[in-house]
PDB file of C-alpha atoms in Angstrom:
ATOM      1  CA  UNK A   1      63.553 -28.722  14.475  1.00 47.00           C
ATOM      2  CA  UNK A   2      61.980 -28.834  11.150  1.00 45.00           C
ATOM      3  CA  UNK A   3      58.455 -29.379  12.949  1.00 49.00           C
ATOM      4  CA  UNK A   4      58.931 -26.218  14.853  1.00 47.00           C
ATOM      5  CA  UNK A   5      59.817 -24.256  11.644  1.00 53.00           C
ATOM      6  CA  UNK A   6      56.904 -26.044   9.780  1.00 51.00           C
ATOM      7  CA  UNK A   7      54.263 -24.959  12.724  1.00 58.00           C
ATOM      8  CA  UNK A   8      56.179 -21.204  13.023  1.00 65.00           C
ATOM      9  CA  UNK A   9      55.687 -20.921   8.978  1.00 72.00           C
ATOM     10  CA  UNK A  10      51.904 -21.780   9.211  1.00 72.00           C
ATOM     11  CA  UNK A  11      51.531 -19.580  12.117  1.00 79.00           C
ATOM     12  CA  UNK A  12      53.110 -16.690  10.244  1.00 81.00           C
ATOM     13  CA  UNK A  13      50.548 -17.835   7.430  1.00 82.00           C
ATOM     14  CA  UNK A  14      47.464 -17.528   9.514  1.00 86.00           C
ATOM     15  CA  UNK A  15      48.600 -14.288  10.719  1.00 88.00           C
ATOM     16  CA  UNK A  16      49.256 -12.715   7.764  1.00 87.00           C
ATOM     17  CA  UNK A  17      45.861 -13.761   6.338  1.00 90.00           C
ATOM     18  CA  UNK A  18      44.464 -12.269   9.715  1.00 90.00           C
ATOM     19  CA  UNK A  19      45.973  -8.756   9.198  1.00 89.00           C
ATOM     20  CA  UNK A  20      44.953  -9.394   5.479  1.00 92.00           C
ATOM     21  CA  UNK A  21      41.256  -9.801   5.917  1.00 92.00           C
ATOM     22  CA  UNK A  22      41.659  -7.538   8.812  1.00 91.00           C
ATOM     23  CA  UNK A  23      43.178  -4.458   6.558  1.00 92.00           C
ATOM     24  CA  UNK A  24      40.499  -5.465   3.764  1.00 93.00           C
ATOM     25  CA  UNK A  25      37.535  -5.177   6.363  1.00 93.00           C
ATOM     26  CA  UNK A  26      38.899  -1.402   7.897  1.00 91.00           C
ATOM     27  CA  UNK A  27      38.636   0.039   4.000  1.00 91.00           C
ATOM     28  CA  UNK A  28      34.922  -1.425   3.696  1.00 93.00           C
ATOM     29  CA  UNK A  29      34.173   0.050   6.582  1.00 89.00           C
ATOM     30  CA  UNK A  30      36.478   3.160   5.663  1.00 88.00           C
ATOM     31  CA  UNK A  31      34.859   3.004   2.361  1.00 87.00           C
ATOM     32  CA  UNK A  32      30.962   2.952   3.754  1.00 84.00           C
ATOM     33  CA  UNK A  33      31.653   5.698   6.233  1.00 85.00           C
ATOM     34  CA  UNK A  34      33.039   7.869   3.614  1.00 86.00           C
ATOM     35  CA  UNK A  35      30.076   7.454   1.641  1.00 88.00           C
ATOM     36  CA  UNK A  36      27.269   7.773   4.098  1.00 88.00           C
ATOM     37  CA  UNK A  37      28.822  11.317   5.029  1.00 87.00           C
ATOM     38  CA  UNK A  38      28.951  12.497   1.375  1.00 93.00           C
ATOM     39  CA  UNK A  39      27.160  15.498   1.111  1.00 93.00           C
ATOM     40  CA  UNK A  40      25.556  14.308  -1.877  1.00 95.00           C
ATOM     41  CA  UNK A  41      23.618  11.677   0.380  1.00 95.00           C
ATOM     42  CA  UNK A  42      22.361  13.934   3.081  1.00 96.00           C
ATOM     43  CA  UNK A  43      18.553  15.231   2.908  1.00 97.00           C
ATOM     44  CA  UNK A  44      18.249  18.483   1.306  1.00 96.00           C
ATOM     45  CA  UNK A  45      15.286  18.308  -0.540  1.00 97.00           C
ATOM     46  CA  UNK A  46      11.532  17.339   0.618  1.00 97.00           C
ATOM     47  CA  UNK A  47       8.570  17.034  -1.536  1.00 97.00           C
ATOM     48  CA  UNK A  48       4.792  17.196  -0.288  1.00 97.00           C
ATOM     49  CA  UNK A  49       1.606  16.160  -1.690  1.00 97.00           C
ATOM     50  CA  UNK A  50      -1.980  16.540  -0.065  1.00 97.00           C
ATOM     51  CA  UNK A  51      -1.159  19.433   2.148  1.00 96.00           C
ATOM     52  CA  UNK A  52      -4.524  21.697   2.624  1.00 95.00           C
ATOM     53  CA  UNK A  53      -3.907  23.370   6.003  1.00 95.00           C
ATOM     54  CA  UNK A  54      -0.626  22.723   7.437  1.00 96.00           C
ATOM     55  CA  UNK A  55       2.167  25.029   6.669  1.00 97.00           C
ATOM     56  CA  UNK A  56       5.056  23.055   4.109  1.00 97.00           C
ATOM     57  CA  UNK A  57       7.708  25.476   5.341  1.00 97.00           C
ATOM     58  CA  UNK A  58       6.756  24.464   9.276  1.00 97.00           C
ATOM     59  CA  UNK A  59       7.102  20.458   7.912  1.00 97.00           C
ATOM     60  CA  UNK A  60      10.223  20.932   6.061  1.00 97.00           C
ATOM     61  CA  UNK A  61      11.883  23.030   9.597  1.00 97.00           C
ATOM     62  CA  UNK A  62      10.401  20.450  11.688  1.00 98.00           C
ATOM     63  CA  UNK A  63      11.967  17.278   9.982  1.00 98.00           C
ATOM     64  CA  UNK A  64      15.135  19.584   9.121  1.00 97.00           C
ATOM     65  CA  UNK A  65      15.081  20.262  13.174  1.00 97.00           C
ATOM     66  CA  UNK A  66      14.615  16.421  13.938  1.00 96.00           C
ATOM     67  CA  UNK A  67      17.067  15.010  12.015  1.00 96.00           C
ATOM     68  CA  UNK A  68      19.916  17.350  13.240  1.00 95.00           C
ATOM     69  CA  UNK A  69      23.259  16.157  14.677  1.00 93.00           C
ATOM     70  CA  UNK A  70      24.450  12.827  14.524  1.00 92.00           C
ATOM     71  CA  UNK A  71      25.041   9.159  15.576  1.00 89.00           C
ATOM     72  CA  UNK A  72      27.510   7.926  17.554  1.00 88.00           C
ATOM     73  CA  UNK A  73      29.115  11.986  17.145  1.00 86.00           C
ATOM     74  CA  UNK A  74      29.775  10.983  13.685  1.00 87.00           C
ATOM     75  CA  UNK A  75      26.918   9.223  11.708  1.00 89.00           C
ATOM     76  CA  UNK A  76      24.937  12.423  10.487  1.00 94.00           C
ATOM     77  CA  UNK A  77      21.410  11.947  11.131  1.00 95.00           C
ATOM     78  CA  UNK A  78      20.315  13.839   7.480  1.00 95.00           C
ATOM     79  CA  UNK A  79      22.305  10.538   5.733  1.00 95.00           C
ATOM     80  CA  UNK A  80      19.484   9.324   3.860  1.00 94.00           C
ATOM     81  CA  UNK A  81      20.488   6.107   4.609  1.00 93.00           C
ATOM     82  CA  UNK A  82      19.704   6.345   8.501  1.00 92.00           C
ATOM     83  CA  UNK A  83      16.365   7.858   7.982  1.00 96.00           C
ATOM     84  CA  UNK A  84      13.731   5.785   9.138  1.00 95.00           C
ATOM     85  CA  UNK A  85      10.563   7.074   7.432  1.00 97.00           C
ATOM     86  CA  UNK A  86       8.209   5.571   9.824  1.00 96.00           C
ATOM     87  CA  UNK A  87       9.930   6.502  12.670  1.00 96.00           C
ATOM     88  CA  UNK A  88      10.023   9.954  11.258  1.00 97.00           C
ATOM     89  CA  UNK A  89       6.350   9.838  10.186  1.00 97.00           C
ATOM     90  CA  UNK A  90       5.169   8.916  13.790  1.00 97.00           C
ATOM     91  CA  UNK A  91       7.143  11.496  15.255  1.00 97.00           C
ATOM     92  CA  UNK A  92       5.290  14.268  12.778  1.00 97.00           C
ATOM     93  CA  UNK A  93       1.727  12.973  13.867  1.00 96.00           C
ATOM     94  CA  UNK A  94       2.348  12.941  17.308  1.00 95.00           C
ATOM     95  CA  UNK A  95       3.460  17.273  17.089  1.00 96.00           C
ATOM     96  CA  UNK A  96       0.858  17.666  14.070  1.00 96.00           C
ATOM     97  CA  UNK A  97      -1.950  16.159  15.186  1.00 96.00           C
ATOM     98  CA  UNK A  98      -4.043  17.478  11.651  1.00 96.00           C
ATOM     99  CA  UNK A  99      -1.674  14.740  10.364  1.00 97.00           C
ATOM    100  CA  UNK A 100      -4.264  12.183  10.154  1.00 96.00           C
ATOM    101  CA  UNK A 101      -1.694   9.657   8.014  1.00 97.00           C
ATOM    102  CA  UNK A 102       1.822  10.197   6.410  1.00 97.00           C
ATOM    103  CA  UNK A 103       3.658   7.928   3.819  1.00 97.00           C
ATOM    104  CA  UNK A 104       7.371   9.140   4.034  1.00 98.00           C
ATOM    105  CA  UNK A 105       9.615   7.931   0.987  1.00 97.00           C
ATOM    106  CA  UNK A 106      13.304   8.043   0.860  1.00 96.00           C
ATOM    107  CA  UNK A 107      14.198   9.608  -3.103  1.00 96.00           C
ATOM    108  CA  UNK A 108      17.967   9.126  -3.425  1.00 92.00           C
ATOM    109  CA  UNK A 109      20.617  10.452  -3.442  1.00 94.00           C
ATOM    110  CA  UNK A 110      18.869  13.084  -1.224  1.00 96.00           C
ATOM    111  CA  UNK A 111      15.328  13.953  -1.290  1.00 97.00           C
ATOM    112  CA  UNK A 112      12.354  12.948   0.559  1.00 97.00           C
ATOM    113  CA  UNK A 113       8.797  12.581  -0.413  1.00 97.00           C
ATOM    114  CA  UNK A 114       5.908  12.482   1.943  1.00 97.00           C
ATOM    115  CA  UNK A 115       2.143  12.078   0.847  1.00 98.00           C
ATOM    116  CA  UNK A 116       0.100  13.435   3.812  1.00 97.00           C
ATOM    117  CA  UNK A 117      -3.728  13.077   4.888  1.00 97.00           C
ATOM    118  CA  UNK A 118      -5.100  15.898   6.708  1.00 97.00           C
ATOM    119  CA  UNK A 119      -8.138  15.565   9.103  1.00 96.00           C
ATOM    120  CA  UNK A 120     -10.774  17.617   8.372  1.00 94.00           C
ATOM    121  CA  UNK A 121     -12.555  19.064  11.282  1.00 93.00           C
ATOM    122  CA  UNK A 122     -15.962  17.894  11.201  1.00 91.00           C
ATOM    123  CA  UNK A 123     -17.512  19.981  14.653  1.00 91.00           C
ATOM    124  CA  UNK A 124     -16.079  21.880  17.474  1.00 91.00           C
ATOM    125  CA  UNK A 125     -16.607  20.483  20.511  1.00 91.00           C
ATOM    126  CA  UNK A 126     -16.425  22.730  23.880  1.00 90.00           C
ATOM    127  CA  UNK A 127     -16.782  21.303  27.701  1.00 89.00           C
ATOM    128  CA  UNK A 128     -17.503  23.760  30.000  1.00 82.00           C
ATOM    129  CA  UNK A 129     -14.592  24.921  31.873  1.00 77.00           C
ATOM    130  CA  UNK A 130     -11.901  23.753  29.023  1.00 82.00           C
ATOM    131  CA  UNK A 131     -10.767  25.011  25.816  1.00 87.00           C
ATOM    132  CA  UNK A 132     -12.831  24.183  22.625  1.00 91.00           C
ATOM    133  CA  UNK A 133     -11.178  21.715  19.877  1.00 93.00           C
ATOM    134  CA  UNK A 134     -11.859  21.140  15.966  1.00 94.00           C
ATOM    135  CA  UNK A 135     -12.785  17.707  16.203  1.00 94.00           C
ATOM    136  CA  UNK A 136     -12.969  15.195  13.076  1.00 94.00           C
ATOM    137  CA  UNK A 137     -15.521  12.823  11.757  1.00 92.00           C
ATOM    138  CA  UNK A 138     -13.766  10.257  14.382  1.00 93.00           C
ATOM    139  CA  UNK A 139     -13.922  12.333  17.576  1.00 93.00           C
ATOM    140  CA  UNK A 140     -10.274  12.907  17.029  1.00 95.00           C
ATOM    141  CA  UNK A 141      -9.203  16.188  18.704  1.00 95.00           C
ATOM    142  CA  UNK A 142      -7.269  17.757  16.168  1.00 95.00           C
ATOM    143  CA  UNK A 143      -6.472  21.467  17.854  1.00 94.00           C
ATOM    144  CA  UNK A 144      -7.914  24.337  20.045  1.00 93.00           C
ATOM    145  CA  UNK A 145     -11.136  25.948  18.331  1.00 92.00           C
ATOM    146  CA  UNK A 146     -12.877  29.418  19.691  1.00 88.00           C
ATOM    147  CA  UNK A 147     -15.614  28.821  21.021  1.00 79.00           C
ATOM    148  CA  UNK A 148     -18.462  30.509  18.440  1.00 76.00           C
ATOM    149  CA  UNK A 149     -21.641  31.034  18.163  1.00 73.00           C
ATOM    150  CA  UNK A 150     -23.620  30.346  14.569  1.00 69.00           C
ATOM    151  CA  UNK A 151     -23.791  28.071  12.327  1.00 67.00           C
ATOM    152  CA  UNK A 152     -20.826  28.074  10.206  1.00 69.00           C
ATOM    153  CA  UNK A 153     -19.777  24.486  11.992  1.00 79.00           C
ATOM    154  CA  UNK A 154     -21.318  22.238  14.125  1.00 82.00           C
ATOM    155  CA  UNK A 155     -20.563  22.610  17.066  1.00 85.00           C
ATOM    156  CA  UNK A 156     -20.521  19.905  20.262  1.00 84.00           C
ATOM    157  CA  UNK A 157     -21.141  21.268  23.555  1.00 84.00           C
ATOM    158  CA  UNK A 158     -20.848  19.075  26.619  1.00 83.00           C
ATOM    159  CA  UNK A 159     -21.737  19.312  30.518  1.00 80.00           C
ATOM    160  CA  UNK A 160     -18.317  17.419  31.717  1.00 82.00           C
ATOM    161  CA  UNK A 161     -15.966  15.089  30.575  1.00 81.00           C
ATOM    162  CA  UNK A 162     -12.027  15.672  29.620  1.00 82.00           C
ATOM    163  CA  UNK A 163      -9.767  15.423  26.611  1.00 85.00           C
ATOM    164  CA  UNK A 164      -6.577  16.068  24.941  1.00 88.00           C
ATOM    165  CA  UNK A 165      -5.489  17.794  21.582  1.00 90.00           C
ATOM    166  CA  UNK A 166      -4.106  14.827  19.641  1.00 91.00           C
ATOM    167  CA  UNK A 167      -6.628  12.020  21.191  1.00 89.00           C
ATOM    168  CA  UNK A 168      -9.971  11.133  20.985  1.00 89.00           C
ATOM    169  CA  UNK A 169     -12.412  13.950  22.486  1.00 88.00           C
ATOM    170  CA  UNK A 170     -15.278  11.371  21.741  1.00 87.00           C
ATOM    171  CA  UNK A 171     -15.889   7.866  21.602  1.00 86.00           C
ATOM    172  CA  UNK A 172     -16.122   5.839  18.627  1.00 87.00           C
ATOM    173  CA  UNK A 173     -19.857   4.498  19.800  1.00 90.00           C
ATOM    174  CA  UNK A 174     -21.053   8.799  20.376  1.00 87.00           C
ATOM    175  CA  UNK A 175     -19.604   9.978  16.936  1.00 90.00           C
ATOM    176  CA  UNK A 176     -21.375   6.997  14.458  1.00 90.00           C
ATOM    177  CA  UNK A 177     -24.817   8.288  16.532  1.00 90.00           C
ATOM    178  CA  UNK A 178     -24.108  11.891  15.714  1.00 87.00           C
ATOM    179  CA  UNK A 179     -23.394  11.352  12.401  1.00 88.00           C
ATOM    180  CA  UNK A 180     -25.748   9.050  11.707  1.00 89.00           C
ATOM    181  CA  UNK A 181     -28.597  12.354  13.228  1.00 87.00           C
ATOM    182  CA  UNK A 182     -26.701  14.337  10.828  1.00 82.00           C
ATOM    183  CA  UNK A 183     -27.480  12.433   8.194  1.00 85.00           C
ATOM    184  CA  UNK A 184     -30.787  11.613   8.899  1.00 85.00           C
ATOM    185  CA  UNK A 185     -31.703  15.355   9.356  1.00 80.00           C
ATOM    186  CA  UNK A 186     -30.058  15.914   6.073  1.00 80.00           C
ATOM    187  CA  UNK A 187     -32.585  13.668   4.760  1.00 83.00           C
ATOM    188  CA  UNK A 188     -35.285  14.828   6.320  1.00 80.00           C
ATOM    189  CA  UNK A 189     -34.761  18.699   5.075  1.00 74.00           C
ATOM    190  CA  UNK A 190     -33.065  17.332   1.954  1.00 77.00           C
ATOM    191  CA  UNK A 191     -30.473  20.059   3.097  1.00 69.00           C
ATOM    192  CA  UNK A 192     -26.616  20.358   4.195  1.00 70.00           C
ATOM    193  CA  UNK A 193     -26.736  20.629   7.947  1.00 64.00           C
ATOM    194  CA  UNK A 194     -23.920  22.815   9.649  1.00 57.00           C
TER     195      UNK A 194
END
């Protein structure tokens, strides 16, 4: 009898310490989730540097738009705490494809700062039957371009071939030989060529 008491006591012990720890870890977890959804840690405030061409109030609405809603129905997505910046930074390039790089900072208790690096179109390069695109010093295809006529920019014309805006509209091989003619022209009429 006194074994069975003994054994019943320790197994009342263990429980207790159970619900104990138990209790302890629900008001962490209590305590975290109260915290992440304070409005004092949800993104309100962005900051840009190096912006030249693309519209700050289109960024801000587009990460504002992206990190709507919320996790799991209750994890808000603006916590700054969930906000991945590179995630976030490789989702802006791939709808802003100007966005040549991105370095996305979190700034608590609720700001973000982002130091961007435009591409600079370099030509415009046209295949017949297909829009025109601004292309950079890389062949990158950074958007649609009218097609013009003069010399403002250089422009690229091809017989065939295919691209995308966001990808490469040339290869790497094609764009060091036409700058490199650039350059030596340049040279050669110790003059900017357009």
């Amino acid at each position: 009898e006194d074994r069975v008491r003994v054994g019943g006591r320790a197994r009342s012990a263990h429980r207790f310490k159970f619900f104990i720890v138990l209790g302890l870890l629900f008001i962490l977890l209590g305590g975290v989730f109260y915290i992440i959804r304070l409005p004092k840690f949800q993104l309100s405030e962005i900051e840009f540097q190096g912006l030249t061409a693309l519209n700050q109030e289109e960024l801000k609405e587009t990460i504002f738009r992206i990190t709507e809603g919320a996790y799991l129905f209750t994890i808000p997505k603006r916590a700054l705490f969930f906000i991945f910046p590179s995630r976030l930074g490789e989702r802006l390039k791939k709808k802003y494809p100007r966005l040549e790089d991105i370095e996305i900072g979190r700034r608590f208790p609720n700001r973000l700062s982002a130091v961007i690096k435009e591409r600079i179109p370099w030509a415009i390069f046209c295949v017949q039957e297909s829009p025109c695109a601004y292309i950079d010093d890389g062949g990158f295809a950074i958007e649609e371009a009218p097609d013009t006529e003069g010399s403002l920019i250089r422009k690229v014309n091809a017989l065939s071939g295919n691209f995308e805006i966001g990808q490469g509209a040339l290869d790497s091989l094609l764009m060091d030989k036409l700058l490199m003619i650039g350059e030596r022209a340049e040279k050669l009429l110790e003059s900017k060529v357009v």
